[in-house]
Coordinates of C-alpha atoms in Angstrom, one line a residue:
T1 CA 118.5 104.4 77.0
V2 CA 117.4 103.9 80.3
K3 CA 120.9 102.1 81.6
E4 CA 122.8 105.4 79.9
V5 CA 120.5 107.2 82.6
L6 CA 120.6 105.6 85.8
R7 CA 124.3 106.1 85.0
F8 CA 123.8 109.7 84.7
L9 CA 122.4 109.7 87.9
A10 CA 124.8 107.6 89.8
D11 CA 127.6 109.5 88.7
I12 CA 126.2 112.8 90.0
M13 CA 125.0 111.0 92.9
A14 CA 128.3 110.4 93.5
V15 CA 129.3 114.0 93.5
A16 CA 127.3 115.2 95.8
S17 CA 128.0 111.5 98.2
R18 CA 131.1 111.7 98.3
P19 CA 131.4 115.1 101.0
A20 CA 129.1 112.9 102.8
E21 CA 130.6 109.4 103.3
L22 CA 133.8 111.2 104.3
E23 CA 132.2 113.9 107.2
L24 CA 130.6 110.4 108.2
R25 CA 134.5 108.4 108.2
R26 CA 135.2 111.6 109.5
D27 CA 133.2 111.7 112.5
A28 CA 133.4 108.2 113.0
I29 CA 137.5 108.9 113.6
A30 CA 136.5 111.5 116.4
Q31 CA 134.2 109.1 117.8
K32 CA 137.3 106.1 118.3
L33 CA 139.2 109.2 119.4
T34 CA 137.1 109.4 122.5
R35 CA 137.7 105.8 124.2
R36 CA 139.9 105.1 126.4
G37 CA 143.7 102.9 125.6
V38 CA 143.1 103.7 121.7
D39 CA 147.2 104.5 119.9
K40 CA 146.5 108.0 118.5
K41 CA 149.0 108.9 116.6
P42 CA 147.6 106.5 113.7
L43 CA 144.2 107.5 114.2
L44 CA 144.8 111.6 113.9
K45 CA 147.2 110.8 110.9
E46 CA 143.7 109.0 109.5
Y47 CA 141.6 112.0 110.9
D48 CA 143.6 115.1 108.8
E49 CA 144.1 112.9 105.8
V50 CA 140.0 112.7 105.6
E51 CA 139.6 116.2 106.6
E52 CA 142.1 117.3 103.7
E53 CA 140.4 115.1 101.6
L54 CA 136.7 116.7 102.6
K55 CA 138.1 120.8 101.8
A56 CA 138.8 119.6 98.7
C57 CA 135.9 118.0 97.5
R58 CA 133.5 120.3 99.5
L59 CA 131.1 121.3 97.3
T60 CA 130.0 125.1 97.8
Q61 CA 126.0 125.8 97.8
E62 CA 126.4 126.9 94.1
Q63 CA 127.1 123.5 93.5
R64 CA 124.9 122.0 95.8
T65 CA 122.0 124.1 93.5
L66 CA 123.8 122.9 89.9
I67 CA 124.1 119.3 91.1
E68 CA 120.5 118.7 92.7
G69 CA 119.1 120.7 89.6
Q70 CA 122.0 118.4 87.6
M71 CA 119.4 115.2 89.7
E72 CA 116.0 116.8 89.3
A73 CA 116.5 117.1 85.3
V74 CA 118.0 113.5 84.6
M75 CA 114.9 112.7 87.1
D76 CA 112.5 114.5 84.3
C77 CA 114.3 112.3 81.6
L78 CA 113.8 109.0 83.1
C79 CA 109.7 109.2 83.5
H80 CA 110.1 109.8 80.5
V81 CA 112.1 106.7 79.1
V82 CA 110.8 104.0 81.0
P83 CA 107.3 103.6 82.1
Q84 CA 105.5 104.7 85.5
G85 CA 106.4 101.4 87.7
H86 CA 109.4 100.6 85.7
E87 CA 111.9 98.2 88.5
T88 CA 114.6 98.8 87.4
A89 CA 114.3 103.0 87.7
I90 CA 111.7 102.4 91.2
D91 CA 114.9 99.8 91.8
R92 CA 117.1 102.7 92.0
V93 CA 115.6 105.8 93.1
V94 CA 114.7 103.8 96.3
S95 CA 118.6 103.0 96.3
C96 CA 119.0 106.7 96.6
L97 CA 117.1 106.7 100.6
E98 CA 120.8 104.4 101.7
D99 CA 123.0 107.6 100.4
A100 CA 124.9 110.0 102.8
S101 CA 124.6 113.5 100.9
F102 CA 121.1 114.8 102.7
D103 CA 120.3 116.3 98.5
V104 CA 120.2 112.6 97.4
R105 CA 117.5 111.4 99.7
M106 CA 116.0 114.8 99.2
T107 CA 115.4 113.7 95.4
S108 CA 114.9 110.3 96.2
L109 CA 112.0 111.2 98.2
K110 CA 110.8 114.5 96.2
N111 CA 110.7 111.8 92.6
I112 CA 109.5 108.3 93.6
V113 CA 105.6 108.7 92.9
R114 CA 106.7 110.1 89.6
I115 CA 109.0 107.1 89.5
A116 CA 107.0 104.2 90.8
G117 CA 103.6 105.6 92.1
K118 CA 101.6 106.5 94.3
S119 CA 99.8 103.3 93.9
S120 CA 102.9 100.7 93.3
K121 CA 103.6 97.7 95.6
Y122 CA 107.2 97.1 95.1
A123 CA 108.3 100.9 95.5
K124 CA 106.2 100.2 98.8
G125 CA 108.3 97.3 99.4
C126 CA 111.5 98.4 98.6
I127 CA 110.7 101.4 101.2
A128 CA 109.8 99.2 104.2
M129 CA 112.5 97.1 103.7
R130 CA 115.1 100.1 104.1
L131 CA 113.3 100.4 107.3
S132 CA 115.4 98.5 109.4
S133 CA 118.5 100.0 108.1
S134 CA 121.1 100.6 110.4
N135 CA 121.2 104.4 109.4
T136 CA 120.2 106.4 110.8
F137 CA 118.6 108.7 108.2
T138 CA 118.3 106.2 105.6
R139 CA 115.1 105.2 108.5
W140 CA 113.8 108.5 108.2
S141 CA 113.9 109.1 104.6
A142 CA 111.8 106.3 104.3
A143 CA 109.6 106.3 106.4
E144 CA 108.5 110.4 104.9
C145 CA 109.1 108.0 101.4
L146 CA 106.2 106.1 102.6
L147 CA 104.1 109.1 104.0
V148 CA 104.1 110.8 99.8
M149 CA 102.3 107.2 98.7
D150 CA 99.3 105.9 99.1
C151 CA 100.1 104.0 101.7
K152 CA 96.9 104.4 104.5
G153 CA 95.0 101.6 105.5
D154 CA 97.7 99.4 103.1
R155 CA 97.5 96.0 105.6
E156 CA 100.1 94.2 102.3
L157 CA 102.0 97.2 103.5
L158 CA 101.7 97.5 107.5
S159 CA 102.7 93.8 107.1
Q160 CA 105.7 93.9 105.6
V161 CA 106.5 96.5 107.6
L162 CA 105.7 94.7 110.9
V163 CA 108.0 91.5 109.2
H164 CA 111.3 94.5 110.5
I165 CA 110.1 94.9 113.8
D166 CA 111.8 92.2 115.1
N167 CA 114.7 94.2 115.8
P168 CA 117.9 93.5 118.4
D169 CA 118.6 97.8 118.1
R170 CA 116.1 99.7 120.1
F171 CA 116.2 102.3 118.2
I172 CA 115.3 100.7 115.0
R173 CA 111.9 99.4 116.8
Q174 CA 111.4 103.2 117.4
D175 CA 111.7 104.2 114.2
I176 CA 109.4 101.9 113.1
V177 CA 107.2 102.3 115.1
G178 CA 106.7 105.4 113.2
A179 CA 106.9 104.3 109.9
M180 CA 103.6 101.9 111.5
V181 CA 101.7 105.1 112.5
G182 CA 102.2 106.3 109.4
V183 CA 100.0 103.5 107.5
M184 CA 97.1 102.8 110.0
V185 CA 93.8 104.6 110.2
E186 CA 91.4 105.9 113.0
E187 CA 90.2 102.7 113.2
D188 CA 93.5 100.8 113.9
F189 CA 95.5 103.4 116.0
K190 CA 91.9 102.0 118.8
V191 CA 92.5 98.8 118.0
V192 CA 96.2 98.8 119.8
V193 CA 95.4 100.8 122.0
R194 CA 92.1 99.0 123.5
H195 CA 95.2 95.8 123.5
L196 CA 98.0 97.1 124.0
G197 CA 98.0 100.2 126.0
T198 CA 97.7 100.0 130.0
S199 CA 93.8 100.5 132.0
A200 CA 95.4 104.7 132.2
M201 CA 95.1 104.5 128.7
I202 CA 92.3 102.6 127.7
E203 CA 90.3 105.1 129.8
E204 CA 91.6 107.6 127.9
L205 CA 90.7 106.4 124.5
K206 CA 87.3 106.5 125.8
R207 CA 87.3 110.0 126.5
L208 CA 88.6 110.5 123.9
T209 CA 86.5 108.4 121.8
E210 CA 83.3 110.1 123.1
D211 CA 84.7 113.9 123.0
G212 CA 85.0 113.2 118.8
E213 CA 81.8 111.1 118.1
D214 CA 80.6 114.5 119.7
L215 CA 83.0 117.3 118.0
R216 CA 81.9 115.3 114.5
R217 CA 78.6 115.7 115.0
K218 CA 78.9 119.0 115.8
A219 CA 81.5 119.8 112.7
E220 CA 79.4 118.1 110.0
E221 CA 75.9 120.2 111.3
K222 CA 78.5 122.9 110.8
A223 CA 79.4 121.7 108.2
T224 CA 76.2 121.7 105.8
K225 CA 75.7 125.6 106.7
V226 CA 79.0 126.3 105.1
K227 CA 78.3 125.3 102.1
E228 CA 75.2 126.4 101.8
S229 CA 76.4 130.0 102.7
N230 CA 80.2 129.5 100.2
K231 CA 78.2 129.0 97.0
P232 CA 79.4 131.5 95.0
F233 CA 83.3 130.0 95.4
R234 CA 82.3 127.3 93.3
K235 CA 83.1 129.2 90.6
E236 CA 87.2 129.8 91.7
V237 CA 87.3 125.5 92.7
R238 CA 86.3 125.6 89.7
R239 CA 89.1 127.8 87.9
L240 CA 91.2 125.8 89.9
Q241 CA 90.8 122.7 89.2
E242 CA 91.5 124.0 84.6
H243 CA 94.1 125.9 85.8
V244 CA 95.6 122.5 88.0
D245 CA 94.8 120.1 84.8
A246 CA 96.0 122.2 82.1
A247 CA 99.8 122.8 83.8
K248 CA 99.1 118.6 84.7
R249 CA 98.5 118.3 80.8
D250 CA 101.5 120.6 80.1
L251 CA 104.0 118.6 81.8
A252 CA 103.4 115.7 81.1
D253 CA 103.0 116.6 77.0
Q254 CA 106.9 115.5 76.0
R255 CA 106.5 118.4 72.6
W256 CA 105.8 121.1 75.3
L257 CA 108.4 120.4 77.4
D258 CA 110.8 120.2 74.5
A259 CA 109.6 123.2 73.0
N260 CA 110.1 125.6 76.0
P261 CA 113.7 126.5 78.5
C262 CA 113.7 124.9 82.0
L263 CA 113.0 127.9 84.4
I264 CA 109.8 128.5 81.9
V265 CA 108.9 124.1 83.4
S266 CA 110.6 125.5 86.5
Q267 CA 108.0 127.5 86.6
R268 CA 105.5 126.1 85.7
K269 CA 105.6 123.3 88.0
E270 CA 105.6 126.2 90.7
G271 CA 102.5 127.8 89.9
L272 CA 100.8 123.8 90.0
L273 CA 102.4 123.5 93.4
K274 CA 100.9 126.8 94.3
A275 CA 97.3 126.2 92.2
I276 CA 97.0 122.4 94.5
K277 CA 97.2 125.1 97.6
E278 CA 94.9 126.6 96.3
L279 CA 92.4 124.4 95.2
K280 CA 92.3 122.5 98.6
E281 CA 91.9 125.8 100.4
A282 CA 88.8 126.9 97.9
R283 CA 87.6 123.7 98.0
G284 CA 87.7 124.0 102.3
R285 CA 85.7 127.1 101.9
V286 CA 83.3 125.3 99.1
D287 CA 82.7 121.4 101.5
G288 CA 83.3 122.9 105.4
S289 CA 86.4 120.6 105.2
N290 CA 88.4 123.6 106.8
T291 CA 86.8 124.8 109.4
P292 CA 87.1 125.8 113.6
E293 CA 85.4 122.5 113.8
W294 CA 87.0 119.5 111.6
E295 CA 90.1 121.1 113.3
A296 CA 89.0 119.9 116.7
V297 CA 87.9 116.2 115.2
E298 CA 92.1 116.1 113.8
D299 CA 92.4 116.9 117.1
N300 CA 91.0 115.1 118.8
V301 CA 92.4 112.0 115.8
H302 CA 95.4 112.8 116.7
D303 CA 95.7 112.3 120.4
I304 CA 94.0 109.3 120.2
K305 CA 97.7 108.6 117.7
A306 CA 99.6 110.0 119.9
L307 CA 98.1 107.6 123.0
A308 CA 98.7 104.8 120.1
V309 CA 102.2 106.0 120.0
D310 CA 103.1 105.7 123.9
A311 CA 100.9 101.9 123.9
L312 CA 103.7 101.0 120.8
Q313 CA 106.5 102.1 122.0
S314 CA 106.1 100.1 125.6
K315 CA 105.1 96.9 124.2
Y316 CA 108.0 96.9 121.5
G317 CA 110.8 99.1 124.7
D318 CA 110.4 96.2 126.3
E319 CA 112.5 92.8 125.4
K320 CA 110.1 90.6 126.2
G321 CA 107.1 91.1 125.4
R322 CA 107.7 92.5 121.8
R323 CA 107.3 89.3 119.8
G324 CA 103.7 89.1 122.1
A325 CA 102.1 92.5 120.8
T326 CA 102.4 91.5 116.8
H327 CA 100.5 88.9 118.1
V328 CA 98.3 90.7 119.6
L329 CA 98.0 92.8 116.0
T330 CA 98.4 90.1 113.8
N331 CA 94.7 88.9 115.0
Q332 CA 93.4 92.6 115.6
I333 CA 93.7 95.0 113.1
P334 CA 91.2 93.7 110.3
G335 CA 92.9 92.8 107.3
L336 CA 96.2 91.6 109.0
A337 CA 95.5 88.2 109.9
E338 CA 95.5 86.7 106.4
Y339 CA 100.1 88.2 106.2
A340 CA 100.0 86.7 110.0
N341 CA 102.3 83.6 107.8
N342 CA 104.3 86.7 106.3
I343 CA 105.0 88.3 109.3
A344 CA 105.8 85.1 111.6
G345 CA 108.2 83.9 108.9
G346 CA 109.6 87.5 108.4
V347 CA 108.5 86.4 105.0
S348 CA 108.8 90.5 103.1
T349 CA 108.6 89.6 99.7
S350 CA 105.5 89.2 98.9
W351 CA 105.6 91.7 96.9
M352 CA 107.2 90.5 94.5
S353 CA 107.4 87.8 92.0
S354 CA 109.0 84.5 92.9
S355 CA 111.6 84.6 90.2
S356 CA 113.0 88.0 91.8
V357 CA 112.1 86.8 95.2
S358 CA 116.8 85.9 95.5
K359 CA 117.8 89.1 93.7
A360 CA 115.5 91.0 97.0
K361 CA 117.4 88.6 99.3
G362 CA 121.0 89.4 98.4
A363 CA 120.3 93.3 96.7
F364 CA 118.0 93.8 99.4
A365 CA 117.8 92.6 102.6
P366 CA 119.4 95.6 105.0
K367 CA 121.7 94.3 107.4
R368 CA 121.0 94.2 111.2
S369 CA 122.1 96.5 113.6
T370 CA 124.1 95.8 117.2
A371 CA 124.2 98.3 120.3
S372 CA 128.3 98.3 118.9
S373 CA 128.6 99.2 114.8
K374 CA 131.8 97.1 113.8
S375 CA 132.0 99.2 110.5
G376 CA 133.1 101.7 112.4
A377 CA 130.2 104.1 111.9
P378 CA 129.0 106.5 114.5
S379 CA 125.9 105.3 116.6
V380 CA 123.5 108.0 117.4
S381 CA 120.5 108.3 119.5
Q382 CA 117.4 109.2 118.9
G383 CA 115.3 107.8 120.1
K384 CA 112.8 110.7 121.0
N385 CA 113.4 112.0 117.5
L386 CA 110.1 110.0 115.8
V387 CA 108.7 110.3 112.4
V388 CA 104.0 110.0 113.0

């Protein structure tokens, strides 16, 4: 049953998480020991106790590999016992983003699309709430998780992210800006710079926009020529597409999975990933999308995105101006105005059914961090690390 699979998953993750939790506790004690005027004797005793426990439960590389394989196997099982988009399964997998163990967080990141689907509103809403976590690694994992989902241009998701931007912790605001940029599209970057950027940024945007139009025209002309000269690659594209489709059918067939050992299944997965990469490259040769001209277009877009990030970081780094910035974005970015009430009211549960709102507030509402953590957890200043 679903409950049994989730319970087994929780047991495995508890083993993987314990060493990481102890390391965080040890580091927190070490941080307290650096403070002036504290009684170091009980802290040193606690530090030694934690260190001893950590030595006893620290995992070898072989054990980590084994546990990682077990977690993947449970995820495989979960995919077959619940339909894609099952809310209980999504809750459990997304909650792994808050785990102290890097391996557990990566397992969640790698499997969220299999469990939820790329466009699940419920999953994206759950992930968005982790962006305001007081734990730096949870925020980074949540931002990375959104990148593997179908999030580009999703206005409802962008509104859910903006709900958390008015956080008193500036490092949390910086990480949320990174997640916002991952959801925005190219035209949104231009809107941000025009309305939130300095005059110098606006002038730079005009130059980049003009250069971009010229680069795109040249890239399209080059692509037309490449398509004519690379017609023979179309057969290769068809062959690779057939290979990818066959591998996907096998991995979705429970009878095939039952009939083959784990090693064969793993090899099939690796072969599928390799074939998908080769297919993408072959398609690029056929349609001319991987020419240097198109790379120049992508570089131009990246430069505009960088301008938008600078504008957002400048506004949201300002304690006084950040709320005004949210008001501007809500009114200027196309399609976002319809979510203005939710953003202004701090309501991020529009993705849930009305019967689930109280559950969301209790189970998923993040705790706002403060400049100094009351729990004694180590404060990690990662302002320059931005997920874009």
